[in-house]
Coordinates of C-alpha atoms in Angstrom, one line a residue:
Chain A
M1 CA 12.1 26.7 14.8
S2 CA 11.1 23.8 12.6
E3 CA 14.7 22.7 12.6
L4 CA 14.8 22.6 16.4
F5 CA 11.6 20.7 16.5
R6 CA 12.9 18.2 14.1
T7 CA 16.1 17.7 16.0
V8 CA 14.2 17.2 19.3
V9 CA 11.7 14.7 17.9
N10 CA 14.4 12.8 16.0
F11 CA 16.4 12.5 19.2
I12 CA 13.3 11.3 21.1
S13 CA 12.6 8.7 18.4
I14 CA 16.1 7.3 18.7
I15 CA 16.2 7.0 22.5
A16 CA 12.5 6.0 22.9
I17 CA 13.0 2.2 22.4
P18 CA 16.1 1.7 24.5
L19 CA 14.5 4.0 27.2
M20 CA 11.3 2.0 27.1
I21 CA 13.1 -1.3 27.4
A22 CA 15.2 0.0 30.3
A23 CA 12.1 1.5 32.0
F24 CA 10.0 -1.6 31.6
L25 CA 12.7 -4.0 32.9
G26 CA 13.9 -1.7 35.6
W27 CA 10.4 -1.0 36.9
G28 CA 9.5 -4.6 36.7
F29 CA 12.6 -5.6 38.6
S30 CA 12.0 -3.1 41.3
K31 CA 8.5 -4.4 41.7
K32 CA 9.8 -7.9 42.1
V33 CA 8.3 -9.1 38.8
K34 CA 10.0 -12.3 37.5
V35 CA 11.0 -10.5 34.4
Y36 CA 12.3 -13.3 32.3
E37 CA 9.4 -15.6 33.0
V38 CA 6.8 -12.9 32.4
F39 CA 8.5 -11.8 29.2
V40 CA 8.4 -15.3 27.8
E41 CA 4.8 -15.7 28.9
G42 CA 3.8 -12.5 26.9
A43 CA 6.0 -13.3 23.9
K44 CA 4.3 -16.6 23.4
E45 CA 1.4 -14.8 21.9
G46 CA 3.5 -13.3 19.1
F47 CA 3.4 -16.2 16.9
N48 CA -0.3 -16.9 17.2
T49 CA -1.2 -13.3 16.6
A50 CA 0.9 -13.1 13.4
V51 CA -0.6 -16.3 12.1
R52 CA -4.1 -15.3 12.9
I53 CA -3.8 -12.2 10.7
I54 CA -2.8 -14.2 7.6
P55 CA -6.2 -15.0 6.1
Y56 CA -7.4 -11.4 6.6
L57 CA -4.3 -10.0 5.0
V58 CA -4.4 -12.4 2.1
A59 CA -8.0 -11.5 1.4
M60 CA -7.3 -7.7 1.5
L61 CA -4.0 -7.6 -0.4
F62 CA -5.2 -9.9 -3.1
A63 CA -8.2 -7.7 -3.9
I64 CA -6.1 -4.6 -3.8
G65 CA -3.5 -6.2 -6.1
V66 CA -6.1 -7.2 -8.7
F67 CA -7.6 -3.7 -8.6
R68 CA -4.2 -2.0 -9.0
E69 CA -2.8 -4.2 -11.8
S70 CA -6.0 -4.0 -13.8
G71 CA -5.5 -0.3 -14.5
A72 CA -8.8 0.5 -12.9
M73 CA -7.1 3.4 -11.2
D74 CA -6.5 5.2 -14.5
V75 CA -10.2 4.8 -15.3
L76 CA -11.2 6.2 -11.9
V77 CA -8.8 9.1 -12.2
S78 CA -10.2 10.1 -15.6
I79 CA -13.8 10.0 -14.2
L80 CA -12.9 12.0 -11.1
S81 CA -10.4 14.5 -12.3
P82 CA -12.9 17.1 -13.6
A83 CA -14.5 17.2 -10.2
T84 CA -11.3 17.3 -8.2
S85 CA -9.6 20.0 -10.4
F86 CA -12.6 22.1 -9.4
I87 CA -11.4 22.1 -5.8
G88 CA -7.9 22.8 -6.8
L89 CA -6.4 19.3 -6.7
P90 CA -4.0 18.9 -9.6
A91 CA -4.8 15.9 -11.8
E92 CA -1.3 14.6 -11.2
A93 CA -1.9 14.3 -7.4
L94 CA -5.3 12.6 -7.7
P95 CA -3.9 9.1 -8.1
M96 CA -2.0 9.7 -4.8
A97 CA -5.2 10.6 -3.0
L98 CA -6.9 7.4 -4.3
L99 CA -4.1 5.0 -3.8
R100 CA -3.0 6.1 -0.3
P101 CA -5.7 4.2 1.7
L102 CA -5.3 1.1 -0.5
S103 CA -1.6 0.5 -0.7
G104 CA 1.4 1.7 1.3
S105 CA 4.1 0.4 -1.1
G106 CA 2.1 1.6 -4.1
S107 CA 1.6 5.1 -2.8
L108 CA 5.3 5.3 -1.8
G109 CA 6.3 4.3 -5.3
L110 CA 3.9 6.9 -6.8
M111 CA 5.2 9.6 -4.5
T112 CA 8.8 8.9 -5.6
E113 CA 7.8 8.9 -9.2
L114 CA 5.9 12.2 -9.0
M115 CA 8.7 13.8 -7.2
K116 CA 11.1 12.7 -9.9
T117 CA 8.9 14.1 -12.7
H118 CA 7.8 17.3 -11.1
G119 CA 10.7 18.0 -8.6
P120 CA 10.4 17.6 -4.8
D121 CA 10.1 21.4 -4.2
S122 CA 7.4 22.0 -6.8
F123 CA 3.8 22.4 -5.6
I124 CA 2.9 18.9 -6.7
G125 CA 6.0 17.5 -5.0
I126 CA 5.2 19.2 -1.7
L127 CA 1.5 18.2 -1.9
V128 CA 2.1 14.5 -2.6
S129 CA 4.7 14.1 0.1
T130 CA 2.3 15.9 2.6
M131 CA -0.5 13.6 1.4
Y132 CA 1.6 10.5 1.9
G133 CA 2.2 11.4 5.6
S134 CA -1.3 12.6 6.2
S135 CA -2.9 9.2 6.4
E136 CA -2.2 5.6 7.0
T137 CA -2.9 2.7 4.7
T138 CA -6.5 2.3 6.0
F139 CA -7.2 -1.1 4.4
Y140 CA -4.0 -2.6 5.7
V141 CA -4.6 -1.4 9.2
L142 CA -8.1 -2.7 9.0
A143 CA -7.1 -6.2 7.9
V144 CA -4.2 -6.5 10.4
Y145 CA -6.0 -5.0 13.5
F146 CA -9.4 -6.7 13.0
G147 CA -7.7 -9.9 11.7
S148 CA -5.8 -10.2 15.0
V149 CA -9.0 -10.5 17.0
Q150 CA -10.9 -12.4 14.3
V151 CA -13.4 -9.6 13.7
K152 CA -15.3 -10.1 10.5
N153 CA -18.2 -7.7 10.9
T154 CA -16.3 -4.4 10.9
R155 CA -19.5 -2.3 11.2
H156 CA -18.8 1.4 10.6
A157 CA -15.0 1.0 10.5
V158 CA -14.7 1.2 6.7
P159 CA -16.7 4.4 6.2
V160 CA -15.0 6.0 9.2
G161 CA -11.6 5.1 7.9
L162 CA -12.4 6.4 4.4
I163 CA -13.8 9.7 5.9
A164 CA -10.5 10.1 7.9
D165 CA -8.6 9.6 4.6
L166 CA -10.8 12.0 2.7
F167 CA -10.3 14.7 5.3
G168 CA -6.6 14.0 5.6
M169 CA -6.2 14.5 1.8
L170 CA -8.4 17.6 1.9
G171 CA -6.5 19.0 4.8
A172 CA -3.2 18.4 3.1
L173 CA -4.5 20.1 -0.1
M174 CA -5.8 23.1 1.8
I175 CA -2.7 23.8 3.9
C176 CA -0.4 23.3 0.9
R177 CA -2.4 25.6 -1.2
M178 CA -2.4 28.2 1.5
L179 CA 1.4 28.0 2.1
F180 CA 3.0 27.0 -1.2
N181 CA 0.7 27.7 -4.1
V182 CA 2.1 30.7 -5.9
Chain B
M1 CA -19.7 -2.6 4.0
L2 CA -16.4 -4.3 3.9
N3 CA -18.0 -7.2 2.0
K4 CA -19.2 -4.8 -0.7
I5 CA -16.0 -2.9 -1.0
W6 CA -14.0 -6.1 -1.2
L7 CA -16.2 -7.5 -3.9
A8 CA -16.1 -4.2 -5.7
L9 CA -12.3 -4.0 -5.8
V10 CA -12.1 -7.5 -7.3
A11 CA -15.0 -7.1 -9.7
I12 CA -13.9 -3.7 -10.9
G13 CA -10.4 -5.0 -11.4
L14 CA -11.6 -8.0 -13.4
V15 CA -14.0 -6.0 -15.5
V16 CA -11.5 -3.2 -16.3
A17 CA -8.9 -5.8 -17.2
V18 CA -11.2 -7.6 -19.6
G19 CA -12.3 -4.3 -21.1
K20 CA -8.8 -3.1 -21.7
D21 CA -7.8 -6.4 -23.3
V22 CA -10.8 -6.3 -25.6
N23 CA -10.0 -2.7 -26.5
D24 CA -6.4 -3.7 -27.2
E25 CA -7.6 -6.6 -29.4
V26 CA -10.0 -4.4 -31.4
R27 CA -7.5 -1.6 -31.9
N28 CA -4.6 -3.9 -32.3
T29 CA -2.6 -1.8 -29.8
Y30 CA 0.4 -4.1 -30.0
R31 CA 0.3 -4.3 -33.8
N32 CA 0.0 -8.1 -33.8
G33 CA 1.0 -9.5 -37.2
I34 CA 2.0 -6.2 -38.7
P35 CA 5.6 -6.0 -40.1
F36 CA 7.7 -3.3 -38.6
E37 CA 10.6 -2.0 -40.6
V38 CA 13.8 -1.5 -38.5
Q39 CA 17.5 -1.0 -39.0
W40 CA 19.8 -3.9 -38.3
E41 CA 23.2 -3.0 -36.8
P42 CA 25.2 -6.2 -36.5
K43 CA 28.1 -6.6 -34.2
T44 CA 29.9 -8.9 -36.6
P45 CA 29.8 -8.6 -40.4
A46 CA 28.4 -12.0 -40.8
P47 CA 26.5 -14.5 -38.7
L48 CA 28.6 -16.8 -36.4
G49 CA 27.2 -20.2 -37.2
N50 CA 23.5 -19.6 -37.2
R51 CA 23.5 -16.8 -34.6
W52 CA 24.0 -13.1 -35.3
E53 CA 24.1 -10.6 -32.5
G54 CA 23.5 -6.9 -32.9
N55 CA 21.1 -4.0 -32.3
I56 CA 17.8 -3.2 -33.7
V57 CA 17.6 0.5 -34.3
V58 CA 14.5 2.6 -34.8
S59 CA 14.1 6.3 -34.6
A60 CA 11.8 7.6 -31.9
S61 CA 9.4 9.1 -34.4
A62 CA 9.1 5.9 -36.4
F63 CA 8.5 3.9 -33.2
N64 CA 5.8 6.3 -32.1
Q65 CA 4.2 6.3 -35.5
F66 CA 4.1 2.5 -35.7
Y67 CA 2.4 2.1 -32.4
G68 CA 0.4 5.3 -32.5
I69 CA 1.9 6.7 -29.3
V70 CA 3.9 9.7 -28.3
S71 CA 5.8 8.5 -25.3
Q72 CA 9.0 7.3 -26.9
T73 CA 11.5 10.1 -26.8
E74 CA 14.9 8.5 -27.5
E75 CA 16.1 6.5 -30.5
V76 CA 15.4 2.8 -29.9
R77 CA 18.6 0.7 -29.7
Q78 CA 17.4 -2.8 -28.7
P79 CA 20.0 -5.6 -28.4
A80 CA 18.8 -8.6 -30.4
T81 CA 19.9 -12.0 -31.6
I82 CA 19.0 -13.3 -35.1
T83 CA 18.8 -17.0 -35.5
V84 CA 19.3 -17.9 -39.2
V85 CA 16.8 -20.6 -40.3
H86 CA 17.6 -22.3 -43.6
S87 CA 14.2 -23.2 -44.6
G88 CA 11.8 -20.4 -43.6
N89 CA 11.9 -17.0 -41.9
D90 CA 14.8 -16.1 -39.7
L91 CA 14.0 -15.5 -36.0
V92 CA 14.8 -12.6 -33.8
S93 CA 14.9 -12.6 -30.0
L94 CA 14.7 -9.3 -28.2
P95 CA 15.5 -9.7 -24.4
A96 CA 13.9 -6.9 -22.3
S97 CA 16.4 -4.7 -20.6
D98 CA 16.8 -1.1 -19.6
A99 CA 17.8 -0.4 -23.2
S100 CA 14.4 -1.6 -24.4
P101 CA 11.7 1.0 -25.1
A102 CA 9.1 1.2 -22.3
L103 CA 6.3 -0.3 -24.4
W104 CA 8.4 -3.3 -25.3
R105 CA 9.5 -3.7 -21.7
Q106 CA 5.9 -3.7 -20.7
I107 CA 4.6 -6.2 -23.2
S108 CA 7.5 -8.5 -22.7
K109 CA 5.9 -9.4 -19.4
S110 CA 3.0 -11.0 -21.3
A111 CA 5.2 -12.6 -23.9
A112 CA 5.4 -16.4 -24.3
T113 CA 8.9 -16.4 -22.8
K114 CA 8.9 -13.9 -20.0
E115 CA 11.0 -10.8 -20.3
K116 CA 11.9 -11.8 -23.9
L117 CA 10.1 -10.8 -27.1
S118 CA 10.5 -13.0 -30.1
A119 CA 9.8 -12.1 -33.8
T120 CA 10.2 -13.4 -37.2
I121 CA 11.9 -11.6 -40.1
A122 CA 9.3 -11.1 -42.8
A123 CA 11.5 -9.4 -45.3
K124 CA 15.1 -8.1 -45.6
N125 CA 17.0 -6.1 -48.2
A126 CA 20.1 -7.5 -49.9
E127 CA 22.7 -6.2 -47.4
R128 CA 20.3 -6.9 -44.5
K129 CA 20.6 -3.3 -43.4
T130 CA 16.9 -2.9 -43.1
I131 CA 14.8 -5.8 -41.9
S132 CA 11.1 -6.1 -41.4
I133 CA 10.1 -7.9 -38.3
V134 CA 6.8 -9.3 -37.1
L135 CA 6.7 -9.5 -33.3
E136 CA 4.9 -12.4 -31.6
P137 CA 1.3 -11.7 -31.0
I138 CA 0.7 -10.0 -27.6
R139 CA -2.7 -10.7 -26.1
F140 CA -4.5 -10.5 -22.7
V141 CA -1.9 -8.2 -21.2
K142 CA -4.1 -7.0 -18.3
L143 CA -5.7 -10.4 -17.6
K144 CA -2.2 -11.9 -17.3
A145 CA -1.1 -9.0 -15.1
V146 CA -4.1 -9.4 -12.8
T147 CA -3.6 -13.1 -12.4
Q148 CA 0.0 -12.6 -11.5
A149 CA -0.9 -9.8 -9.0
A150 CA -3.4 -12.1 -7.3
L151 CA -0.8 -14.7 -6.7
D152 CA 2.0 -12.2 -5.8
F153 CA -0.1 -10.3 -3.3
A154 CA -1.3 -13.4 -1.6
N155 CA 2.3 -14.3 -1.1
T156 CA 3.2 -10.8 0.1
A157 CA 0.4 -11.0 2.7
V158 CA 1.8 -14.1 4.2
Q159 CA 5.4 -12.7 4.3
L160 CA 4.1 -9.5 5.9
A161 CA 2.3 -11.4 8.6
L162 CA 5.1 -13.9 9.3
G163 CA 7.5 -10.9 9.4
L164 CA 5.6 -9.6 12.4
I165 CA 6.3 -12.7 14.5
G166 CA 9.6 -11.5 15.9
V167 CA 8.7 -7.9 16.8
M168 CA 5.3 -9.0 18.0
A169 CA 6.9 -11.5 20.4
L170 CA 9.5 -8.9 21.6
W171 CA 7.0 -6.2 22.4
L172 CA 4.3 -8.4 23.8
G173 CA 6.9 -9.8 26.2
L174 CA 8.0 -6.3 27.2
I175 CA 4.4 -5.0 27.6
K176 CA 3.6 -8.0 29.8
I177 CA 6.4 -7.0 32.1
A178 CA 5.2 -3.4 32.2
E179 CA 1.6 -4.6 32.9
E180 CA 2.7 -6.8 35.8
A181 CA 4.8 -4.0 37.2
G182 CA 1.8 -1.6 37.2
L183 CA 3.5 0.8 34.7
V184 CA 0.7 0.5 32.2
Y185 CA -1.8 1.4 34.9
L186 CA 0.2 4.5 35.8
L187 CA 0.1 5.6 32.1
T188 CA -3.6 5.2 31.9
R189 CA -4.2 7.3 35.0
L190 CA -2.1 10.1 33.5
L191 CA -4.2 10.5 30.4
R192 CA -7.6 9.6 31.8
P193 CA -9.3 12.9 31.1
I194 CA -8.7 12.4 27.3
T195 CA -9.2 8.6 27.1
A196 CA -12.4 8.6 29.2
R197 CA -14.0 10.8 26.6
L198 CA -12.7 8.9 23.6
F199 CA -13.5 5.5 24.9
P200 CA -16.5 5.8 27.3
D201 CA -17.3 2.1 27.0
V202 CA -13.9 1.1 28.3
P203 CA -13.2 1.1 32.1
A204 CA -10.8 4.0 32.8
D205 CA -7.9 1.8 34.1
H206 CA -8.4 -1.2 31.8
P207 CA -5.1 -2.4 30.2
A208 CA -6.6 -1.6 26.8
I209 CA -6.3 2.1 27.5
G210 CA -2.6 1.6 28.3
A211 CA -2.0 -0.2 25.1
I212 CA -3.9 2.4 23.1
I213 CA -1.8 5.2 24.6
M214 CA 1.5 3.3 23.9
N215 CA 0.4 2.6 20.4
T216 CA -0.5 6.2 19.7
A217 CA 2.8 7.5 21.2
A218 CA 4.8 5.0 19.1
N219 CA 2.9 6.0 16.0
M220 CA 3.6 9.7 16.6
L221 CA 7.3 9.0 17.0
G222 CA 7.3 7.0 13.8
L223 CA 8.3 3.7 15.6
N224 CA 6.3 1.4 13.4
N225 CA 8.0 -1.7 14.7
A226 CA 6.7 -1.0 18.2
A227 CA 3.4 0.5 17.2
T228 CA 1.9 -2.5 15.5
P229 CA 2.4 -4.9 18.4
M230 CA 1.0 -2.4 20.9
G231 CA -2.0 -1.7 18.6
L232 CA -2.7 -5.5 18.3
K233 CA -2.4 -5.8 22.1
A234 CA -4.9 -3.0 22.4
M235 CA -7.3 -4.8 20.0
E236 CA -6.9 -8.0 22.0
E237 CA -7.8 -6.1 25.3
L238 CA -10.7 -4.4 23.6
N239 CA -11.9 -7.7 22.3
K240 CA -12.1 -9.0 25.9
L241 CA -14.7 -6.3 26.6
S242 CA -16.7 -7.3 23.5
T243 CA -20.0 -9.0 24.2
K244 CA -20.3 -10.3 20.7
A245 CA -17.4 -12.3 19.1
G246 CA -16.4 -11.4 15.6
T247 CA -18.1 -8.0 15.6
A248 CA -16.3 -4.6 16.0
T249 CA -17.2 -2.6 19.1
N250 CA -17.5 1.2 19.2
A251 CA -14.2 1.5 21.0
M252 CA -12.4 -0.6 18.4
V253 CA -13.7 1.6 15.6
T254 CA -12.7 4.8 17.4
F255 CA -9.2 3.3 18.0
L256 CA -8.9 2.4 14.4
A257 CA -9.9 5.9 13.3
I258 CA -7.0 7.3 15.4
N259 CA -4.7 4.7 13.8
T260 CA -5.7 5.3 10.2
G261 CA -5.5 9.0 10.8
G262 CA -1.8 8.4 11.2
L263 CA -0.8 11.1 13.7
I264 CA 2.9 11.6 13.3
L265 CA 5.4 14.2 14.4
I266 CA 8.1 13.6 11.8
P267 CA 7.0 12.0 8.5
A268 CA 10.4 10.2 8.2
T269 CA 9.6 8.2 5.0
A270 CA 8.4 11.2 3.0
I271 CA 11.3 13.3 4.2
A272 CA 13.8 10.6 3.1
V273 CA 12.3 10.3 -0.3
R274 CA 12.3 14.1 -0.7
A275 CA 16.0 14.3 0.3
A276 CA 16.8 11.4 -2.1
S277 CA 15.2 13.2 -5.0
G278 CA 17.2 16.3 -4.4
S279 CA 15.0 18.6 -2.4
T280 CA 16.6 21.8 -1.1
N281 CA 14.3 21.6 2.0
P282 CA 13.1 18.1 2.6
G283 CA 11.7 18.9 6.1
I284 CA 9.4 21.6 4.8
I285 CA 6.5 19.2 4.9
I286 CA 6.6 18.5 8.6
G287 CA 4.1 21.2 9.5
T288 CA 1.7 20.5 6.6
T289 CA 1.8 16.8 7.3
I290 CA 1.0 17.3 11.0
F291 CA -1.9 19.4 10.0
G292 CA -3.2 16.9 7.4
A293 CA -2.9 14.0 9.8
F294 CA -4.7 16.0 12.5
C295 CA -7.6 16.6 10.1
A296 CA -7.7 12.9 9.2
T297 CA -7.7 11.8 12.9
A298 CA -10.2 14.4 14.1
A299 CA -12.6 13.6 11.2
G300 CA -12.2 9.9 11.9
V301 CA -12.9 10.2 15.6
V302 CA -16.0 12.5 15.0
A303 CA -17.3 10.1 12.3
S304 CA -16.9 7.1 14.5
K305 CA -18.9 8.8 17.2
L306 CA -21.6 9.8 14.8
F307 CA -21.9 6.6 12.9
Q308 CA -22.1 4.4 16.0
R309 CA -25.5 5.9 16.7
L310 CA -26.9 4.9 13.3
P311 CA -29.5 2.2 13.9
N312 CA -28.0 0.1 11.1
Y313 CA -24.7 -0.2 12.9
K314 CA -26.2 -0.2 16.4
K315 CA -28.2 -3.3 15.8
D316 CA -25.1 -5.4 15.0
L317 CA -24.0 -5.0 18.6
L318 CA -27.2 -6.4 20.0
P319 CA -27.1 -10.0 21.1
E320 CA -28.2 -12.4 18.5
T321 CA -32.0 -12.6 18.3
V322 CA -33.2 -16.0 19.4
E323 CA -33.0 -17.8 16.2
K324 CA -32.4 -21.4 17.1
R325 CA -30.6 -23.2 14.4
E326 CA -31.6 -26.8 13.8
P327 CA -28.6 -29.1 14.2
R328 CA -27.7 -30.2 10.7
H329 CA -28.1 -33.8 9.8
E330 CA -26.0 -34.9 7.0

């Protein structure tokens, strides 16, 4: 069942982009859109958008880099681990939960490392790989998306993003404990 | 909020770095100035000229004892070059490599010459089988690392942003065609019952809704290359509806909540890493990940709807109170 689902979704993922390109162009052509001219018109914005993001992304990644390299994460883990072990989160997986919203590459590295140490099919291995997929890198998304429209006052976006992360991690922990914790 | 979190990340980072460095200094974690007795295993019986290549050998227990750690498990065999100095102490250079113990590899990053530790020979016995080396003083490991990270990550940010130019241009071009052909409008009509509830402030057939739908679909299929341009297109359209430049609207935050929740059908990256580390069933996490991401997205959307009513966030959307600024004379 899960195998079939995987095959189907993988197939859709592969054909999605060529299909979309064909549909957009075909539909446009049939509606007498001047496809080439319109494409170039739209594509012009690509450069400006990318460049607009730069200051926001530099600000965000620089702060995250300083935080990560200082070893502050270890301090945070040692403070929080008594509380989190109470809800059944193994101390080894706590850094994953904390790093996930901050850094995509960092949490990918951490997941790989934990999988090597504990084995991918151990409870910790399954839990951290579930956690990795259960949330996006909130601060990166925040910087890129708001940066592209020059929004500086993000209002409630940060608490909302962090609540989403928190529930993603709790959901991952809950379902993994139900299904795989022996 | 972001101001405070941003400041906190930097401030905590700096404070912890200074704290760790002071702690290292007080405890002399890196044994600055203390002679370390090691075995010398030369490759040639005598020095060639004034250079002598070989290995420095220390048992794991002696290494652990010297540094007061427990992490070294294998015998240390560190390639090294001795430079014979006629007047004074001989010098040793220890280039960091995979053969180096983890601790030395780590501190070599803050050595005077990067990736290379140097030491002086304080004492040697007659056959030079056992030598006593004093490594160069290692200080401010964390502060140096933090400085390097600040520069590196600033660079990474620019590379990431510039790397978007190509895909951005491609997808923005394609989306523009779809928009002109009325395809985006068709898509928005299809999912109107859902989107009208999620984004009540956005007119039901606004192009923003089309971009949001395409972005979410691309994210679910794991098509990151296509998802980001569509997401940015959605933000641009939402921004057109904004009455106050530079301030996030309710719709923007709800859209971001959906995005940071990271709804995905096949967590391809995690599966690939699991397969690479020898899992017998790499795909076993598909179900659990969908559940986790659903929890995140649902919680994010609910939180965005609740928080937007808080007076503190509501007032930011109101038009600027009449606060006439005097033109500055300089």
